[in-house]
C-alpha atoms as one frame of an Amber mdcrd trajectory, in Angstrom:
protein
 -56.369 136.100 195.805 -56.031 134.068 198.507 -52.839 131.854 199.157 -53.545
 128.351 200.267 -51.014 125.944 202.010 -51.623 122.554 203.196 -48.836 120.799
 205.187 -49.456 117.482 203.206 -48.188 118.973 199.880 -44.820 117.183 198.886
 -41.792 119.334 198.125 -41.915 120.492 194.759 -39.102 119.351 192.129 -37.052
 122.462 191.118 -34.196 121.019 188.919 -35.862 121.721 185.714 -39.423 122.801
 184.327 -41.891 120.630 182.438 -42.350 118.002 185.288 -45.613 116.658 186.656
 -46.387 117.921 190.276 -49.192 117.730 192.840 -50.273 121.070 194.480 -53.172
 120.374 196.907 -54.053 117.382 195.483 -54.278 118.848 191.893 -52.190 117.467
 189.197 -50.222 120.084 187.158 -46.893 120.626 185.432 -44.146 123.223 186.351
 -43.889 125.625 183.761 -41.295 128.212 184.777 -39.578 129.735 188.288 -39.151
 133.092 189.733 -36.189 134.468 191.402 -35.175 137.360 193.814 -31.893 138.864
 194.265 -29.397 136.848 196.783 -26.382 137.417 198.533 -24.502 134.820 196.515
 -26.731 135.114 193.242 -30.471 135.111 192.417 -32.578 132.854 194.796 -35.363
 130.770 193.566 -38.759 132.106 195.322 -41.663 130.631 193.355 -42.974 128.415
 190.628 -45.586 128.470 187.899 -47.675 125.496 187.534 -50.397 124.827 184.878
 -53.069 122.596 186.194 -53.925 119.561 183.998 -57.319 118.461 182.319 -58.668
 121.403 180.147 -58.878 125.042 180.664 -57.786 125.056 184.507 -56.100 127.898
 186.124 -52.125 128.591 186.395 -51.034 128.547 190.125 -48.256 130.457 191.443
 -46.473 128.529 194.097 -44.484 130.151 196.969 -41.227 128.274 197.629 -39.303
 127.746 200.829 -36.073 126.210 201.732 -34.199 123.554 199.395 -34.598 119.962
 200.720 -32.510 117.124 199.418 -33.468 114.898 196.896 -31.730 111.879 195.065
 -28.003 111.525 195.916 -28.075 114.503 198.283 -28.832 117.120 195.685 -30.996
 119.917 196.567 -33.520 119.043 193.889 -36.737 119.911 195.678 -38.208 122.832
 197.578 -40.890 123.421 200.371 -44.142 124.399 199.265 -45.197 127.384 201.329
 -48.313 128.430 199.862 -49.950 128.895 196.354 -52.427 130.745 194.421 -54.430
 130.961 191.178 -53.180 133.830 189.160 -54.938 135.501 186.159 -52.984 136.369
 183.018 -52.378 139.970 184.525 -51.183 138.282 187.572 -48.648 136.298 185.563
 -47.424 139.624 183.727 -46.703 141.285 187.111 -44.833 138.304 188.610 -42.681
 137.820 185.562 -41.992 141.804 184.969 -44.084 141.764 181.765 -46.431 144.489
 183.051 -43.556 146.690 183.852 -41.809 146.148 180.502 -45.169 146.984 178.540
 -45.794 150.021 180.808 -42.171 151.335 180.027 -42.822 150.745 176.273 -45.931
 152.744 176.378 -48.598 150.049 176.347 -51.759 150.801 178.266
């Protein structure tokens, strides 16, 4: 799928999942985060956002550098890009597809 980015998208709150956010003017809720290995431990690199209002798609948001929030805590991250993902896309990003393959699920 095509990734989209708009300079007007506000940084995403990443302290906890379950918070309302706006990605490209669309309202949604963060449902989880992805991490990659880092020098000092896992580094947050993405977020899953379920769009509001009915049977709307799930978005995968690519996150950038932390930006300060309240009390100078690094509670937000830059939004670099986002794309709609399918159930298979979700499974691939979370490692579920590999786990199923390893257990013999085709």
